XYZ file of C-alpha atoms in Angstrom:
535
model
C 0.000 0.000 0.000
C 2.848 2.355 0.815
C 4.454 1.672 -2.544
C 1.129 2.312 -4.288
C 0.710 5.608 -2.438
C 4.204 6.718 -3.400
C 3.572 5.936 -7.058
C 0.237 7.752 -7.053
C 1.669 10.886 -5.451
C 4.621 11.013 -7.803
C 2.356 10.727 -10.846
C -0.490 13.254 -10.489
C -2.101 12.120 -13.713
C -2.410 8.607 -12.350
C -3.870 9.843 -9.082
C -6.360 11.964 -11.018
C -7.298 8.989 -13.224
C -7.837 6.664 -10.253
C -9.916 9.270 -8.424
C -11.897 9.993 -11.583
C -12.751 6.321 -12.105
C -13.908 5.933 -8.492
C -16.089 9.034 -8.475
C -17.472 8.243 -11.915
C -18.427 4.755 -10.705
C -20.242 6.287 -7.729
C -22.094 8.799 -9.902
C -22.849 6.264 -12.650
C -24.382 3.885 -10.119
C -26.834 6.629 -9.161
C -27.413 7.400 -12.858
C -28.563 3.909 -13.706
C -30.232 3.013 -10.388
C -32.503 6.061 -10.265
C -35.754 5.669 -12.246
C -36.410 8.227 -14.950
C -38.320 11.018 -13.233
C -37.231 10.073 -9.699
C -34.907 13.026 -9.161
C -35.952 16.641 -8.526
C -37.111 18.566 -11.605
C -35.141 16.268 -13.900
C -37.842 16.281 -16.572
C -37.308 20.039 -17.008
C -33.537 19.586 -17.262
C -33.860 16.704 -19.745
C -36.001 18.905 -21.986
C -33.660 21.875 -21.624
C -30.612 19.724 -22.456
C -32.246 18.163 -25.510
C -33.361 21.577 -26.757
C -29.938 23.220 -26.313
C -28.299 20.294 -28.103
C -30.599 21.064 -31.032
C -29.594 24.733 -31.064
C -32.625 26.058 -29.180
C -30.850 28.281 -26.665
C -33.937 30.413 -26.097
C -37.617 29.839 -26.692
C -41.006 31.449 -26.407
C -42.161 32.187 -22.863
C -45.266 30.199 -21.910
C -47.234 30.728 -18.678
C -48.108 27.301 -17.301
C -50.423 26.802 -14.288
C -48.853 24.614 -11.584
C -49.471 23.554 -8.029
C -46.177 22.991 -6.206
C -46.141 22.157 -2.516
C -49.786 23.199 -2.251
C -49.008 26.630 -3.754
C -50.778 27.629 -6.961
C -49.170 29.802 -9.585
C -48.582 30.582 -13.228
C -45.000 29.560 -13.874
C -43.012 31.152 -16.677
C -41.663 28.269 -18.752
C -39.869 28.124 -22.085
C -41.474 26.497 -25.084
C -39.172 24.441 -27.336
C -39.693 22.122 -30.301
C -38.883 18.483 -29.505
C -40.164 14.973 -30.322
C -43.571 14.432 -28.734
C -42.387 11.714 -26.338
C -40.530 14.336 -24.284
C -43.949 15.522 -23.074
C -44.384 12.187 -21.296
C -41.451 12.994 -18.981
C -43.618 15.419 -17.012
C -46.017 12.715 -15.826
C -43.826 9.625 -15.809
C -43.445 9.752 -12.020
C -46.961 10.884 -11.109
C -48.001 7.531 -9.629
C -45.230 7.257 -7.017
C -43.565 10.641 -6.407
C -44.218 11.991 -2.868
C -45.591 8.543 -2.021
C -42.548 6.714 -0.624
C -44.465 3.545 0.152
C -45.139 2.987 -3.552
C -42.333 1.608 -5.785
C -41.492 3.011 -9.193
C -42.901 -0.028 -11.014
C -46.198 1.789 -11.542
C -44.588 4.350 -13.871
C -45.883 4.160 -17.458
C -43.540 3.567 -20.356
C -42.438 6.597 -22.325
C -43.816 7.057 -25.806
C -41.882 6.705 -29.054
C -43.400 9.422 -31.232
C -40.766 11.427 -33.113
C -43.316 13.984 -34.278
C -42.111 17.462 -33.334
C -44.272 19.509 -31.009
C -43.943 22.281 -28.449
C -42.730 21.118 -25.029
C -42.246 23.472 -22.108
C -39.480 23.487 -19.508
C -39.022 25.454 -16.294
C -35.233 25.360 -16.830
C -35.278 27.494 -19.967
C -33.743 30.493 -18.166
C -30.648 28.597 -17.022
C -27.223 29.094 -18.600
C -26.999 26.732 -21.609
C -23.359 25.636 -21.183
C -24.054 22.680 -18.878
C -27.005 21.545 -20.962
C -24.953 21.573 -24.142
C -22.331 19.372 -22.454
C -24.853 16.762 -21.314
C -27.549 17.048 -24.000
C -25.692 15.909 -27.097
C -26.300 12.136 -26.531
C -29.993 12.786 -27.234
C -29.008 13.509 -30.842
C -27.271 10.160 -31.198
C -29.371 7.775 -29.104
C -33.131 8.448 -28.940
C -35.502 7.440 -26.175
C -34.731 6.238 -22.661
C -31.164 5.037 -23.468
C -30.339 8.597 -24.511
C -31.642 9.896 -21.174
C -29.367 7.508 -19.300
C -26.432 8.634 -21.448
C -27.193 12.258 -20.564
C -27.021 11.294 -16.898
C -23.703 9.551 -17.421
C -22.301 12.655 -19.102
C -23.248 14.696 -16.052
C -21.612 12.091 -13.789
C -18.474 12.265 -15.938
C -18.217 16.064 -15.624
C -18.691 15.939 -11.857
C -16.162 13.124 -11.460
C -13.549 15.154 -13.372
C -14.071 18.165 -11.093
C -13.885 16.195 -7.845
C -10.864 14.197 -9.048
C -9.110 17.527 -9.523
C -10.045 18.408 -5.937
C -8.365 15.189 -4.798
C -5.168 16.349 -6.515
C -5.292 19.661 -4.657
C -5.809 17.859 -1.352
C -2.962 15.427 -2.061
C -0.532 18.324 -2.591
C -0.670 19.329 1.063
C 2.438 18.246 2.927
C 0.182 16.761 5.585
C -2.466 15.494 3.252
C -4.368 12.834 5.203
C -7.004 15.146 6.697
C -7.547 17.269 3.536
C -8.123 14.052 1.575
C -10.636 12.889 4.161
C -12.356 16.271 3.908
C -12.870 15.805 0.149
C -14.604 12.490 0.881
C -16.734 14.158 3.564
C -17.675 16.927 1.119
C -18.901 14.393 -1.442
C -21.961 13.476 0.605
C -24.417 10.823 -0.616
C -26.703 13.705 -1.635
C -23.892 15.236 -3.681
C -23.161 11.894 -5.361
C -26.872 11.452 -6.092
C -26.951 14.846 -7.789
C -23.765 13.954 -9.705
C -25.625 11.048 -11.289
C -28.711 12.847 -12.587
C -29.282 15.660 -15.059
C -29.446 18.676 -12.800
C -27.073 21.666 -12.599
C -26.888 21.182 -8.825
C -24.505 18.271 -9.454
C -21.693 20.144 -11.226
C -22.365 23.167 -9.004
C -21.558 21.077 -5.913
C -18.579 19.410 -7.631
C -17.194 22.789 -8.702
C -17.702 24.069 -5.161
C -15.601 21.189 -3.818
C -12.864 21.963 -6.354
C -12.837 25.704 -5.615
C -12.656 25.261 -1.841
C -10.097 22.438 -2.080
C -7.810 24.578 -4.248
C -8.132 28.134 -2.959
C -7.116 27.042 0.546
C -3.697 25.538 -0.333
C -3.026 28.361 -2.807
C -3.213 30.899 0.018
C -2.441 28.804 3.110
C 0.352 26.563 1.834
C 1.995 28.465 -1.042
C 4.478 26.626 -3.240
C 5.879 28.279 -6.390
C 6.295 24.914 -8.100
C 2.632 24.013 -7.668
C 1.091 27.438 -8.104
C 0.451 27.360 -11.858
C -1.407 24.062 -11.827
C -3.321 25.064 -8.699
C -4.415 28.307 -10.331
C -5.576 26.377 -13.382
C -7.743 24.110 -11.212
C -9.088 27.083 -9.302
C -9.874 28.943 -12.525
C -11.697 25.973 -14.051
C -13.681 25.421 -10.869
C -14.553 29.120 -10.650
C -15.763 29.342 -14.253
C -17.971 26.268 -13.826
C -19.321 27.359 -10.437
C -20.136 30.895 -11.569
C -21.904 29.882 -14.769
C -23.836 26.845 -13.615
C -26.521 28.476 -11.428
C -27.443 32.023 -10.339
C -25.928 31.667 -6.842
C -22.534 30.581 -8.185
C -21.071 34.086 -7.979
C -21.933 34.258 -4.269
C -20.470 30.821 -3.530
C -17.211 31.670 -5.279
C -16.965 34.999 -3.458
C -17.458 33.201 -0.123
C -14.686 30.687 -0.876
C -12.316 33.446 -1.988
C -13.071 35.527 1.112
C -12.370 32.560 3.364
C -9.077 31.887 1.604
C -8.014 35.510 1.975
C -8.888 35.428 5.676
C -6.794 32.288 6.219
C -3.894 33.243 3.944
C -0.271 33.104 4.972
C 1.838 36.238 4.891
C 2.820 37.279 1.355
C 0.804 34.446 -0.221
C -1.498 36.792 -2.135
C 1.456 38.860 -3.308
C 3.091 35.729 -4.731
C -0.127 34.825 -6.544
C -0.474 38.269 -8.094
C 3.071 38.086 -9.430
C 2.193 35.022 -11.496
C 1.047 35.702 -15.049
C -1.326 32.752 -15.015
C -3.133 34.315 -12.055
C -4.041 37.325 -14.167
C -5.108 35.083 -17.053
C -7.436 33.025 -14.881
C -8.559 36.173 -13.108
C -9.684 37.637 -16.431
C -11.485 34.388 -17.253
C -13.260 34.555 -13.902
C -14.256 38.201 -14.400
C -15.579 37.333 -17.853
C -17.519 34.423 -16.354
C -19.054 36.719 -13.738
C -19.999 39.290 -16.365
C -21.488 36.625 -18.607
C -23.466 35.080 -15.765
C -24.884 38.426 -14.641
C -25.807 39.437 -18.185
C -27.521 36.107 -18.792
C -29.541 36.426 -15.580
C -30.541 39.978 -16.450
C -31.674 38.946 -19.913
C -33.682 35.961 -18.598
C -35.774 37.113 -15.620
C -38.322 34.876 -13.910
C -41.784 36.236 -14.696
C -43.675 33.579 -12.759
C -46.667 34.699 -10.709
C -46.937 32.691 -7.463
C -50.168 32.912 -5.476
C -48.684 32.699 -1.988
C -50.929 33.365 0.953
C -50.379 36.876 2.270
C -49.717 35.484 5.753
C -46.247 34.270 4.695
C -44.297 37.398 5.535
C -40.486 37.593 5.251
C -40.238 37.400 9.043
C -42.412 34.299 9.227
C -40.506 32.666 6.352
C -37.219 33.394 8.131
C -38.499 31.881 11.372
C -39.755 28.719 9.678
C -36.469 28.350 7.835
C -34.511 28.721 11.069
C -36.691 26.070 12.703
C -35.987 23.754 9.749
C -32.191 24.121 9.985
C -31.690 20.523 11.124
C -33.867 19.332 8.242
C -31.637 21.167 5.769
C -28.518 19.664 7.372
C -30.043 16.220 6.885
C -30.873 17.036 3.277
C -27.250 18.056 2.630
C -26.126 14.613 3.768
C -28.784 12.771 1.831
C -32.493 12.955 1.117
C -33.118 11.435 -2.269
C -35.756 11.441 -4.965
C -38.161 14.338 -4.647
C -37.220 14.563 -0.957
C -39.291 11.405 -0.454
C -36.489 8.872 0.081
C -34.920 9.268 3.503
C -31.449 7.849 4.262
C -30.793 5.533 7.224
C -30.206 7.363 10.491
C -26.668 5.965 10.671
C -25.689 7.812 7.490
C -26.696 11.201 8.886
C -25.195 10.524 12.326
C -21.817 9.274 11.072
C -21.467 11.987 8.447
C -22.308 14.772 10.870
C -20.041 13.214 13.515
C -17.028 13.324 11.178
C -17.738 16.948 10.223
C -18.114 17.959 13.881
C -14.903 16.096 14.746
C -12.955 17.980 12.076
C -14.352 21.359 13.139
C -13.697 20.814 16.849
C -10.142 19.618 16.215
C -9.524 22.611 13.952
C -10.786 24.996 16.630
C -8.365 23.400 19.098
C -5.417 24.289 16.855
C -6.813 27.462 15.252
C -5.464 30.961 15.439
C -7.882 33.846 15.818
C -8.424 34.328 12.073
C -8.843 30.581 11.600
C -11.486 30.446 14.306
C -13.316 33.428 12.803
C -13.455 31.712 9.405
C -14.648 28.394 10.849
C -17.284 29.928 13.089
C -18.385 32.247 10.280
C -18.881 29.295 7.912
C -20.780 27.415 10.606
C -23.063 30.398 11.170
C -23.504 30.746 7.411
C -25.070 27.292 7.228
C -27.941 28.695 9.287
C -27.985 32.351 8.279
C -27.803 31.980 4.487
C -30.978 29.860 4.119
C -32.818 32.157 6.522
C -31.839 35.265 4.556
C -32.501 33.663 1.164
C -35.915 32.344 2.149
C -36.941 35.644 3.744
C -35.988 37.474 0.540
C -38.060 34.994 -1.512
C -41.056 34.691 0.778
C -43.289 35.651 -2.144
C -42.362 32.292 -3.755
C -43.321 30.188 -0.747
C -41.077 27.878 1.289
C -38.814 26.735 -1.540
C -35.405 26.238 0.112
C -33.713 22.813 0.050
C -30.534 21.634 1.730
C -28.767 20.809 -1.544
C -28.876 24.468 -2.558
C -26.358 25.217 0.211
C -23.917 22.384 -0.498
C -21.535 24.440 -2.727
C -20.997 26.637 0.335
C -21.393 23.957 2.988
C -18.539 21.827 1.638
C -16.221 24.645 2.669
C -16.665 23.909 6.383
C -15.000 20.462 6.489
C -12.432 21.545 3.891
C -11.460 24.628 5.924
C -11.339 22.585 9.120
C -9.055 20.057 7.441
C -6.808 22.817 6.112
C -6.429 24.304 9.599
C -5.636 20.885 11.044
C -3.060 20.234 8.325
C -1.478 23.625 8.876
C -1.644 24.155 12.640
C -1.828 20.787 14.402
C 1.271 19.413 16.167
C 3.321 16.750 14.441
C 2.994 14.309 17.326
C 0.295 13.557 19.848
C -2.695 13.272 17.481
C -3.397 9.830 15.940
C -4.326 11.264 12.556
C -3.786 8.056 10.623
C -6.105 6.112 12.925
C -8.725 8.868 12.861
C -8.590 9.086 9.084
C -8.786 5.295 8.648
C -11.770 4.885 10.983
C -13.554 7.891 9.499
C -12.960 6.952 5.852
C -14.229 3.385 6.176
C -17.147 4.407 8.395
C -18.191 6.907 5.722
C -17.868 4.231 3.042
C -20.188 1.854 4.909
C -22.924 4.420 5.611
C -22.573 5.796 2.074
C -23.339 2.348 0.674
C -26.231 2.031 3.130
C -27.707 5.303 1.860
C -27.514 4.012 -1.714
C -29.307 0.796 -0.741
C -32.000 2.751 1.132
C -32.683 4.967 -1.894
C -32.756 1.964 -4.227
C -35.078 0.142 -1.843
C -37.544 3.026 -1.906
C -37.819 2.720 -5.698
C -37.620 -1.075 -5.916
C -40.080 -2.178 -3.231
C -41.239 1.000 -1.473
C -40.197 2.451 1.837
C -41.924 -0.318 3.802
C -40.934 -3.125 1.466
C -38.475 -5.956 2.193
C -35.119 -4.821 3.515
C -33.260 -7.101 1.081
C -35.072 -5.640 -1.973
C -36.430 -9.038 -2.974
C -38.675 -9.611 -4.742
C -38.069 -6.269 -6.462
C -41.059 -4.716 -8.202
C -38.786 -2.268 -10.037
C -35.171 -2.891 -10.957
C -32.592 -0.780 -12.803
C -31.011 -1.989 -16.040
C -28.662 -4.847 -15.168
C -30.421 -5.615 -11.888
C -30.009 -4.049 -8.474
C -27.333 -6.465 -7.087
C -24.815 -5.369 -9.724
C -25.209 -1.675 -8.928
C -25.206 -2.167 -5.177
C -22.003 -4.170 -5.577
C -20.380 -1.545 -7.812
C -21.329 1.326 -5.508
C -20.135 -0.459 -2.372
C -16.864 -1.428 -4.040
C -16.269 2.144 -5.252
C -17.017 3.576 -1.791
C -14.582 1.151 -0.176
C -11.926 1.842 -2.812
C -12.253 5.572 -2.143
C -11.698 4.961 1.567
C -8.734 2.698 0.795
C -7.240 5.376 -1.470
C -7.449 7.967 1.307
C -5.831 5.580 3.779
C -3.123 4.599 1.282
C -2.297 8.273 0.779
C -2.548 9.204 4.439
C 1.185 8.899 5.026
C 2.069 12.576 5.132
C 4.453 13.920 2.549
C 7.197 14.966 4.895
C 7.619 11.327 5.952
C 7.904 9.886 2.464
C 11.287 8.750 1.143
C 13.375 11.676 -0.019
C 11.433 14.315 1.910
C 13.346 16.815 3.985
C 12.403 16.799 7.674
C 11.218 20.030 9.198
C 13.593 21.749 11.498
C 12.750 22.927 14.947
C 11.114 26.330 14.831
C 9.532 25.861 11.398
C 5.885 26.634 10.865
C 3.529 23.685 11.465
C 3.485 22.846 7.761
C 7.248 22.828 7.579
C 7.249 25.835 5.336
C 10.019 27.764 7.003
C 8.051 30.599 8.641
C 5.694 30.838 5.743
C 8.422 31.265 3.115
C 7.652 28.001 1.353
C 11.151 26.611 1.984
C 13.012 24.286 4.271
C 16.444 25.329 5.374
C 19.260 22.878 5.598
C 22.610 24.624 5.764
C 23.053 27.265 3.076
C 20.728 25.564 0.579
C 16.993 26.305 0.460
C 14.869 23.372 -0.689
C 11.297 24.216 -1.806
C 8.656 22.774 0.472
C 5.972 20.476 -0.890
C 3.234 22.631 0.680
């Protein structure tokens, strides 16, 4: 295992490829094991993706009456021209959605008509870039197989982003805890969203990449790694900003946290690098493009919310639901009608709390301010957002906050890697126990979600006899998902031998900063020669 870890670290492309395969397997398992129509608003995103792939970036606005969550309204949707069978996507889940005791076997088969007609989508105002990337398989493979291929394309994009985050975490000198934090950030809910056609998936994946990269750029500077780190940060920023309207805010929050935690002269070193200005211009262009797109595509929906739902009342209800949103960030699948096992929520939250408490033990004042600020943000942001949108009803969901929420465990891990003492804390044991515990409860969450669709929430625990089964049968996908989750834990453990202890590394000298960076200079000192630190 040690030899494998050494080879992976010394070949970043190989580490990226291994991480990509694991995360793609996790996302693909959700892609195939989730019935068509069993993920939130996916019918609208399927239609949007198919339309964009056919060159229909915009369409005619159509006011469509809807009742969502008991709230009536005329929703502004976009009319596009697609084969008639796409209309069937809107009702394919009507017999079992919001009824967790009923399996997905009651869903009718989709039609086959290729006659072109107008189909409406509520996602017509969203930036078309993501939909172009995932929608093209619908041009090659028609029908349900094309829908599954669109899901797999989304899983592929998300896996590439998170694999890049693994590289950033592995570049820390003391990398065991940052690697664990990446696993913690990829909650079962995040992996579920990776596997379906929904911009929340790549938004969360890009959030993980941005947080995982901005922290070492500013907290553990290394001139040799700066260019590639800036490239990852720039790619993550462009994706995050353009994927959904809140992306600009999430990126600004990650950047502000990095600046608060930065080491002395780290920002100055970044600004001296030409690639920083290049990626900075790309980010500014992405922000400008996102804001212009949002301005040109306003939401003209008219929601008939009862006048009693004032901003103050909406804020209070949202605050009271804070624990519900935390649970949803860990995992609440389908249309929020497939609950995870209690063990999944408890173990996941326990690992996050452990990381935050340990970080606060080692934190400096600025570190503590950033950690406590992020913790408060998990409560304050939904309250403020829901109060500002009280005219739309109670619409907030936990997954909306994940691109920001992933920053808490990643910041805590960065503080631990930077500030904790070299001896006295059994990091390897903590990381091993945490990683494999997360793998087990992650697999349990997958089985619970599959069980809801296969036999219903109150059906047999062993999913047999299954009334609905994914292509290939449920045992194959449960086996693949469990294997991938365990391999991810094994990868973290294999890489948990910190970089300063690997063969050829230079030991830190007494008086160095906790990361061995030579008082924040990014160098070790041994005699007259300065050897660059590995950050």
